[in-house]
PDB file of C-alpha atoms in Angstrom:
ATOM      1  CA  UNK A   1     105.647 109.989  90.380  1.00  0.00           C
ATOM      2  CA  UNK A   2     109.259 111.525  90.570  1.00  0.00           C
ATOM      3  CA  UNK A   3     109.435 114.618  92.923  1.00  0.00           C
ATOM      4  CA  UNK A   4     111.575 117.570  92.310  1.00  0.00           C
ATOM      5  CA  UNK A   5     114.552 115.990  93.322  1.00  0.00           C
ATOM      6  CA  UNK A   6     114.937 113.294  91.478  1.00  0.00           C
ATOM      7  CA  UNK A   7     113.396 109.250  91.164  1.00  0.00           C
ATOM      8  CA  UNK A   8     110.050 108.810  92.790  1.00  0.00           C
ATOM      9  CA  UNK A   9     110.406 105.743  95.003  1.00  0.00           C
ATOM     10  CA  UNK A  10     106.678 104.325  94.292  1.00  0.00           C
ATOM     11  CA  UNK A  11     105.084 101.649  96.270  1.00  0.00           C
ATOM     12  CA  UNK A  12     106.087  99.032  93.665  1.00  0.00           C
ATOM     13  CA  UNK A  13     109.785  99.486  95.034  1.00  0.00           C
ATOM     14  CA  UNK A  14     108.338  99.263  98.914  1.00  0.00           C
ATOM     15  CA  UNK A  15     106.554  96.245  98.331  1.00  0.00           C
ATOM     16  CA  UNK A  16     110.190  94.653  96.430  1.00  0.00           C
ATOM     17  CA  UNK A  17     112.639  95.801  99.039  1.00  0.00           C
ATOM     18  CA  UNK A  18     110.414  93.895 102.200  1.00  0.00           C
ATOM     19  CA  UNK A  19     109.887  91.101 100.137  1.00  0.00           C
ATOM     20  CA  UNK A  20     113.294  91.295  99.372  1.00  0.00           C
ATOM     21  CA  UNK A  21     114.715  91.573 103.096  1.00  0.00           C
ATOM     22  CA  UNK A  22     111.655  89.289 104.741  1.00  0.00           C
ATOM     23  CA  UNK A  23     113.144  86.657 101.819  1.00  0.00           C
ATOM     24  CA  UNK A  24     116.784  87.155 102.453  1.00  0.00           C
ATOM     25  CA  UNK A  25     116.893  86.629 106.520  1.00  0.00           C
ATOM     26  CA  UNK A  26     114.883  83.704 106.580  1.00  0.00           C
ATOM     27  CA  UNK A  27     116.363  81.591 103.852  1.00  0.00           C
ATOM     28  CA  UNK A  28     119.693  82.722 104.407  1.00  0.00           C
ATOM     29  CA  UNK A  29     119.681  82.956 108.097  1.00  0.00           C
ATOM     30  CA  UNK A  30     118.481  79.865 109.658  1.00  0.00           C
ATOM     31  CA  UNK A  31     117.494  80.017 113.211  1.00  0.00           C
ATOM     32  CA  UNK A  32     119.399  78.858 115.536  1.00  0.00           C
ATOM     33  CA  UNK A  33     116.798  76.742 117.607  1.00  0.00           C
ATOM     34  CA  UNK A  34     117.087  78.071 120.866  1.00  0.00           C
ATOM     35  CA  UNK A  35     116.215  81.101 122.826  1.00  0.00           C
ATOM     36  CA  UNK A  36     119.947  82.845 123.424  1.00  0.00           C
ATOM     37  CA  UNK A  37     122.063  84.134 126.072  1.00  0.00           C
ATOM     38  CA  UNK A  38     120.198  85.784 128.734  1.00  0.00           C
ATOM     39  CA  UNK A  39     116.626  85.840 126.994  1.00  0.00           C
ATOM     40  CA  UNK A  40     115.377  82.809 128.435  1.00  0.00           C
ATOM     41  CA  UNK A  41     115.711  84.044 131.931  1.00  0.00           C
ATOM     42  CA  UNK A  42     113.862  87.181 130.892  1.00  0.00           C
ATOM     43  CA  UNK A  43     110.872  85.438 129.115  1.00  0.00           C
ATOM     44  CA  UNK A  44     110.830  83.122 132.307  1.00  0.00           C
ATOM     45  CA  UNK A  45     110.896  85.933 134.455  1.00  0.00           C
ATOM     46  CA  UNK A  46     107.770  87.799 132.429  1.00  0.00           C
ATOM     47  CA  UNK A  47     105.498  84.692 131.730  1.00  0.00           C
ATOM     48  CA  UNK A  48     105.086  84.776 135.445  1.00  0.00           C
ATOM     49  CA  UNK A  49     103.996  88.515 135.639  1.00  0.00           C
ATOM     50  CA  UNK A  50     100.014  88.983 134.895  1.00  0.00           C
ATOM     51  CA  UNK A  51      98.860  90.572 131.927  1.00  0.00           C
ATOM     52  CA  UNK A  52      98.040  93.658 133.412  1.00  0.00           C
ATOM     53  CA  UNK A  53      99.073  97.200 134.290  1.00  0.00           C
ATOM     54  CA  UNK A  54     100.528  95.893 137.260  1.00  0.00           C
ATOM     55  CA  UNK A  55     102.392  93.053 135.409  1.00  0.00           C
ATOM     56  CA  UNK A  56     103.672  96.190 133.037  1.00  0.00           C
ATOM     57  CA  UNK A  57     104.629  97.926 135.667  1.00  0.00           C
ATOM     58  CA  UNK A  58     107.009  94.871 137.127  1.00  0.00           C
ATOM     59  CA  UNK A  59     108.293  94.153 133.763  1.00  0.00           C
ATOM     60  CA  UNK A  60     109.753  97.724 133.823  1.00  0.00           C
ATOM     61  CA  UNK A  61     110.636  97.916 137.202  1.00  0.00           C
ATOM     62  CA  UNK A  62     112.740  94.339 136.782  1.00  0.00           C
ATOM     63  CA  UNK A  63     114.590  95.409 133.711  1.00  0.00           C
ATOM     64  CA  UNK A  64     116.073  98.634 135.499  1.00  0.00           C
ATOM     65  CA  UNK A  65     116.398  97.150 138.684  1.00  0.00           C
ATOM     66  CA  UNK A  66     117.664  93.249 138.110  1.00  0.00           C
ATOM     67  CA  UNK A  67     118.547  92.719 134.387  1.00  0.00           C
ATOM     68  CA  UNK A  68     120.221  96.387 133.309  1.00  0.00           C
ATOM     69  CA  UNK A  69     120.770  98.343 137.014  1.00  0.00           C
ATOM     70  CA  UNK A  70     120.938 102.095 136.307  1.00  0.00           C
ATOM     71  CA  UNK A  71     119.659 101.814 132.567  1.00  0.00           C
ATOM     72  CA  UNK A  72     115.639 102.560 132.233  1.00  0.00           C
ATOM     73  CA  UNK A  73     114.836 100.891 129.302  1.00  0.00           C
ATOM     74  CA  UNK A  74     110.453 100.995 129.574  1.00  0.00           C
ATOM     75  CA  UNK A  75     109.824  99.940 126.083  1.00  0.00           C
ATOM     76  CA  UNK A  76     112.480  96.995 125.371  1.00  0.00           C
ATOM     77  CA  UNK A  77     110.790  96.391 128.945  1.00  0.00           C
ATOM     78  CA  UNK A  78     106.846  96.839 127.718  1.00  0.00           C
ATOM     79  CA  UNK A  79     108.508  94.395 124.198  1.00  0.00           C
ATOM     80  CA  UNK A  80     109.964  91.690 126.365  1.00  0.00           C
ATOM     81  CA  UNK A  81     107.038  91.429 128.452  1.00  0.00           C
ATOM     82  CA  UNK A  82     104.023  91.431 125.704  1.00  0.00           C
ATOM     83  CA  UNK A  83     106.606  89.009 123.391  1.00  0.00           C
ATOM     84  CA  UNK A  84     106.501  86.299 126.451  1.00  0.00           C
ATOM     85  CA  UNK A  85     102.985  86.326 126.557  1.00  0.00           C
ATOM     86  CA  UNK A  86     102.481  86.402 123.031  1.00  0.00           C
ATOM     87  CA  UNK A  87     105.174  83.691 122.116  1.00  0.00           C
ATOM     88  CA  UNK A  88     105.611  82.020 125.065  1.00  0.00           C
ATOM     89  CA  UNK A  89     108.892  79.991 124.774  1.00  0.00           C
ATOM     90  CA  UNK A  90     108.972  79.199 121.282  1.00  0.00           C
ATOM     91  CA  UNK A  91     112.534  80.122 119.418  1.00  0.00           C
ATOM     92  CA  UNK A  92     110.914  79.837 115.890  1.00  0.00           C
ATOM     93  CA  UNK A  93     107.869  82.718 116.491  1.00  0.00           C
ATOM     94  CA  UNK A  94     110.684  84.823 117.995  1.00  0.00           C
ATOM     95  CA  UNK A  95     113.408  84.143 114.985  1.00  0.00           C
ATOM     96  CA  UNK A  96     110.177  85.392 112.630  1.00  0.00           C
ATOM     97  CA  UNK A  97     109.223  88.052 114.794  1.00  0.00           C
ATOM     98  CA  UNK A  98     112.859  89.287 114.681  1.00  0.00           C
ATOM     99  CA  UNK A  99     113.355  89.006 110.946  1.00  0.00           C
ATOM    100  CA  UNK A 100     110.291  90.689 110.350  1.00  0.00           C
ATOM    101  CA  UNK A 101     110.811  93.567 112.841  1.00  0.00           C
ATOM    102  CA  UNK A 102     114.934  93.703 110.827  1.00  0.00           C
ATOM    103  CA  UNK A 103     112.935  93.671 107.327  1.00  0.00           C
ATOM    104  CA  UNK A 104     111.332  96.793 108.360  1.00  0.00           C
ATOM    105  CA  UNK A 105     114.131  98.673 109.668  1.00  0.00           C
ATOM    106  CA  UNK A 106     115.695  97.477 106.378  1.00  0.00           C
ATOM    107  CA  UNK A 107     113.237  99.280 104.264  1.00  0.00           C
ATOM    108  CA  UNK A 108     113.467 102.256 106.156  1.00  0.00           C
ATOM    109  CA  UNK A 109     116.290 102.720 105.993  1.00  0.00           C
ATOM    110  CA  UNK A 110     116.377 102.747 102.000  1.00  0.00           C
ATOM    111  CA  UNK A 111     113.576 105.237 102.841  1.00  0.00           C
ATOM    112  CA  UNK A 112     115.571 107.731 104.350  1.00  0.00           C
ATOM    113  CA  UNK A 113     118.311 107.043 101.990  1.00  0.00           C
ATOM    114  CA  UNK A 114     115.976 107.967  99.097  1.00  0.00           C
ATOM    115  CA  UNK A 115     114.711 110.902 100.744  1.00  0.00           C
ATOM    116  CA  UNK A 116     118.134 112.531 101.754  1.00  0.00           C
ATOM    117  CA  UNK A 117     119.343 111.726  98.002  1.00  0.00           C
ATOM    118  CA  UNK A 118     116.470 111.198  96.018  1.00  0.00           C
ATOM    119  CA  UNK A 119     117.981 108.528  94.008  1.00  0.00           C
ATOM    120  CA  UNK A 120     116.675 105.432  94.094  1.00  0.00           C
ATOM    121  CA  UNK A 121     119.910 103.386  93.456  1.00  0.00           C
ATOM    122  CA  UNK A 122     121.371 104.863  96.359  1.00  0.00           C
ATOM    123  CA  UNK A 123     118.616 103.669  98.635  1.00  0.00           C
ATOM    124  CA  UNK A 124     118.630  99.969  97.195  1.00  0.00           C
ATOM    125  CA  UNK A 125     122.197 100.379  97.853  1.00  0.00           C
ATOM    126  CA  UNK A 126     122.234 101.398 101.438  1.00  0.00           C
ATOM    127  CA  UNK A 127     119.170  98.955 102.657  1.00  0.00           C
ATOM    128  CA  UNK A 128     121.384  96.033 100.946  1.00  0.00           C
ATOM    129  CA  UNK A 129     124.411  97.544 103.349  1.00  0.00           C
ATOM    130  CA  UNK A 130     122.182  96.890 106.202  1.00  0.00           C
ATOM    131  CA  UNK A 131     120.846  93.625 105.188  1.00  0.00           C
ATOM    132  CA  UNK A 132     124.216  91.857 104.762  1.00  0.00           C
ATOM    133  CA  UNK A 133     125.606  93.950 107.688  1.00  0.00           C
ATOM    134  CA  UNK A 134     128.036  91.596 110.453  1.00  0.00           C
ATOM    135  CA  UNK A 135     125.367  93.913 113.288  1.00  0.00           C
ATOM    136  CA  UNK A 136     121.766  92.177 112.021  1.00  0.00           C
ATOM    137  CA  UNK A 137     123.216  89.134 113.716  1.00  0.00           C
ATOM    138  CA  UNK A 138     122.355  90.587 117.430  1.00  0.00           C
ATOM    139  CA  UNK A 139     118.975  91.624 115.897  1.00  0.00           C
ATOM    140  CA  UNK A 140     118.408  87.662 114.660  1.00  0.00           C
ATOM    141  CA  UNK A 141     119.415  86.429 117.957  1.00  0.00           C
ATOM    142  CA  UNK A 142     117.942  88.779 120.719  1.00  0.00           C
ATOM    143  CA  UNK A 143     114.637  89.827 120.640  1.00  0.00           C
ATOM    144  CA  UNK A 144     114.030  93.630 120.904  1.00  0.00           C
ATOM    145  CA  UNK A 145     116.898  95.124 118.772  1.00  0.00           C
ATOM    146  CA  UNK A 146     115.147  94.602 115.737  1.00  0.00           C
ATOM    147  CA  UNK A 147     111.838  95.663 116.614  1.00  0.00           C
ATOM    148  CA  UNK A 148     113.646  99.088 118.647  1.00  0.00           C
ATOM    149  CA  UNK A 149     115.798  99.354 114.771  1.00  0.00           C
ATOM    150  CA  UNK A 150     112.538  99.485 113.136  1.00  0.00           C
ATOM    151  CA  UNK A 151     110.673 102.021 115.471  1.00  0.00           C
ATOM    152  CA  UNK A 152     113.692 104.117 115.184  1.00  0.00           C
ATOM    153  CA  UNK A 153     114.689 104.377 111.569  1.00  0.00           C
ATOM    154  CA  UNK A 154     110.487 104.087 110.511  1.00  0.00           C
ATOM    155  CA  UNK A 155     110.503 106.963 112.733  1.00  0.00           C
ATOM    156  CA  UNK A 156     112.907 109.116 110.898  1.00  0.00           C
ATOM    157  CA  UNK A 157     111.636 107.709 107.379  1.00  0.00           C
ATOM    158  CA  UNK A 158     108.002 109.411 108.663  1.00  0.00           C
ATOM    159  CA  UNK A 159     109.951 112.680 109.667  1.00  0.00           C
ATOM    160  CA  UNK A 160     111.544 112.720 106.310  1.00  0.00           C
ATOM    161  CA  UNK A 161     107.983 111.916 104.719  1.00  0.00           C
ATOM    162  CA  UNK A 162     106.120 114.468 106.545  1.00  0.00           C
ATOM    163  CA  UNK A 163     108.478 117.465 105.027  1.00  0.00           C
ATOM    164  CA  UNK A 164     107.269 116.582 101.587  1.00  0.00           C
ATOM    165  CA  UNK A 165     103.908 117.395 102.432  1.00  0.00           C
ATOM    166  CA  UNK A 166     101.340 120.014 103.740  1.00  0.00           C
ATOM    167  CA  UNK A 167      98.465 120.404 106.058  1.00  0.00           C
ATOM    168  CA  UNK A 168      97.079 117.237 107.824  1.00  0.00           C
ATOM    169  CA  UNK A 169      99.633 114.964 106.150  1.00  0.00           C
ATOM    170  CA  UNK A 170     102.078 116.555 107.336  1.00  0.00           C
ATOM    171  CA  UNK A 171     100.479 116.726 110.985  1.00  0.00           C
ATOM    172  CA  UNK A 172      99.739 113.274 111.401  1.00  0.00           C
ATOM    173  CA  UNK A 173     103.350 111.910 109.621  1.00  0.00           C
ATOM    174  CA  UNK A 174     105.454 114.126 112.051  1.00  0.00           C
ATOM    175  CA  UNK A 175     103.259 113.057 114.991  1.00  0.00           C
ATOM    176  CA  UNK A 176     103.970 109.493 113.882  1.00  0.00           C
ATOM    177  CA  UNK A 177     107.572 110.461 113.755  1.00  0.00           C
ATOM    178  CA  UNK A 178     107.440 111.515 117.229  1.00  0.00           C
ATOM    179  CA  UNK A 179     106.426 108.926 118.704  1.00  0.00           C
ATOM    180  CA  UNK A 180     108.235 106.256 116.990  1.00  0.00           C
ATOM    181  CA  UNK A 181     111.718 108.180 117.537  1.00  0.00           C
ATOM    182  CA  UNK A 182     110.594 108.387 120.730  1.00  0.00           C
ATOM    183  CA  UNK A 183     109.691 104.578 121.430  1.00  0.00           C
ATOM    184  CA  UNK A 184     113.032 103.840 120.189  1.00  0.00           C
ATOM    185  CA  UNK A 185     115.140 105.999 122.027  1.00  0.00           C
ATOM    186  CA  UNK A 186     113.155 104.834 124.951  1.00  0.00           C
ATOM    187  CA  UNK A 187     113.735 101.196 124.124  1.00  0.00           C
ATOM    188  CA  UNK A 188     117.571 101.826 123.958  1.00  0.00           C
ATOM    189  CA  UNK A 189     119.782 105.333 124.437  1.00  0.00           C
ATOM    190  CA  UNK A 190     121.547 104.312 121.126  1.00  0.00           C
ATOM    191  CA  UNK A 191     118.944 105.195 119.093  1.00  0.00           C
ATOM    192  CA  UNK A 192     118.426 108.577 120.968  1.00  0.00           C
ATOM    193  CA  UNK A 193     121.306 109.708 118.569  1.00  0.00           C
ATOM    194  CA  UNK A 194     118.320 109.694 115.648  1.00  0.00           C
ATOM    195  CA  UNK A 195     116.025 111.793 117.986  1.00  0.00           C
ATOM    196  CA  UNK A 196     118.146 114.790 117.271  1.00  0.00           C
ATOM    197  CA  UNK A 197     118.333 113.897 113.052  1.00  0.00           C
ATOM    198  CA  UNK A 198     114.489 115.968 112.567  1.00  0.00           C
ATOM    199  CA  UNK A 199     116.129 119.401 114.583  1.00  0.00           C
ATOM    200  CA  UNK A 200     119.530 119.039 113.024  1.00  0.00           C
ATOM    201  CA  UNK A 201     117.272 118.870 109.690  1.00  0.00           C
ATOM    202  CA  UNK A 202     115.264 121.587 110.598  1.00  0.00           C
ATOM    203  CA  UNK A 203     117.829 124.047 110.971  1.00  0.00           C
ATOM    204  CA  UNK A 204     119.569 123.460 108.034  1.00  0.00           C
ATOM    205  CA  UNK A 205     116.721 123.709 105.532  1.00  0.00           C
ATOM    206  CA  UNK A 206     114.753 126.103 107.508  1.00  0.00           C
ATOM    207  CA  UNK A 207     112.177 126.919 104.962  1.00  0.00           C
ATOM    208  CA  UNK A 208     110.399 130.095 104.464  1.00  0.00           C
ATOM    209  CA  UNK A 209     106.880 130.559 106.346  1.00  0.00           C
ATOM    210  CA  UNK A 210     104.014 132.640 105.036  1.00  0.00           C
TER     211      UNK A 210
END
């Protein structure tokens, strides 16, 4: 159903643009067979910690302390460590992993784009700026960007979601918001920039309360 400010987006047009991103990195980006750069040493490094609060705990402590000194990065920590025991060693469940984790932050993307313009051209427009952008490479090769993309941008897409709506809808959405922004701005500082999109937003359409 179109809202006030223009083309509804309508689940029909969520369900084309994953299908549409899931479809375009894996047939078009073949993986590359290997686990790259520096992740092998970290997925070594984490099978050996237990699955366990304690093995958590390591897996944190490591990545701050050995991998990235003087950068606290808990969740692309907590990600590294439950992808290694998930999917051990194998560079084809983490190419699928990644592309599905990009797909995501693909969509959202469109989501916000539709949200801020309410046009649903616009939003095709941006997610396929995204898709085919020279930056989803890192995301295809190194497990963690992707997923941290898709927590971040879903994040704001849930903020933006959550202002449409009233009462418990609204609640839960922004809560959601909350803690995704949060997850990725704890994954990686870059996306902290988005933490700061829902107060900016806030204070420029500050709307009337009863």
């Amino acid at each position: 159903m179109p809202d006030a400010r223009g083309e509804g987006f309508g689940w029909r047009l969520d369900v084309a643009l994953l299908v549409g991103a899931w479809a375009w990195l894996l047939a078009l980006h073949p993986p590359v067979g290997f686990l790259w750069a520096e992740y092998p040493r970290i997925v070594y490094t984490y099978l050996l910690l237990p699955f366990s609060l304690e093995g958590m705990k390591a897996a944190i402590a490591w990545q701050a302390t050995v991998h990235t000194p003087g950068l606290v990065r808990p969740v692309r920590a907590i990600q590294w460590w439950l992808a290694a025991k998930a999917l051990g060693c194998s560079p084809p469940a983490y190419f699928v992993a990644m592309a599905a984790a990009l797909g995501v932050a693909i969509w959202a993307v469109a989501r916000i784009a539709w949200h801020v313009t309410g046009r649903r051209a616009t939003a095709v427009f941006v997610a396929a700026c995204l898709a085919v952008s020279y930056a989803n490479a890192y995301s295809l090769l190194f497990f963690g960007f992707g997923l941290t993309a898709a927590a971040a941008f879903g994040g704001l897409a849930a903020y933006f979601r959550a202002e449409e709506l009233e009462g418990r809808a609204r609640a839960w959405r922004h809560a959601l918001a909350f803690l995704l922004l949060a997850a990725g701005g704890l994954a990686h500082e870059t996306f902290l920039a988005l933490a700061l999109v829902p107060g900016a937003h806030a204070l420029i359409t500050r709307r009337p309360r009863a």
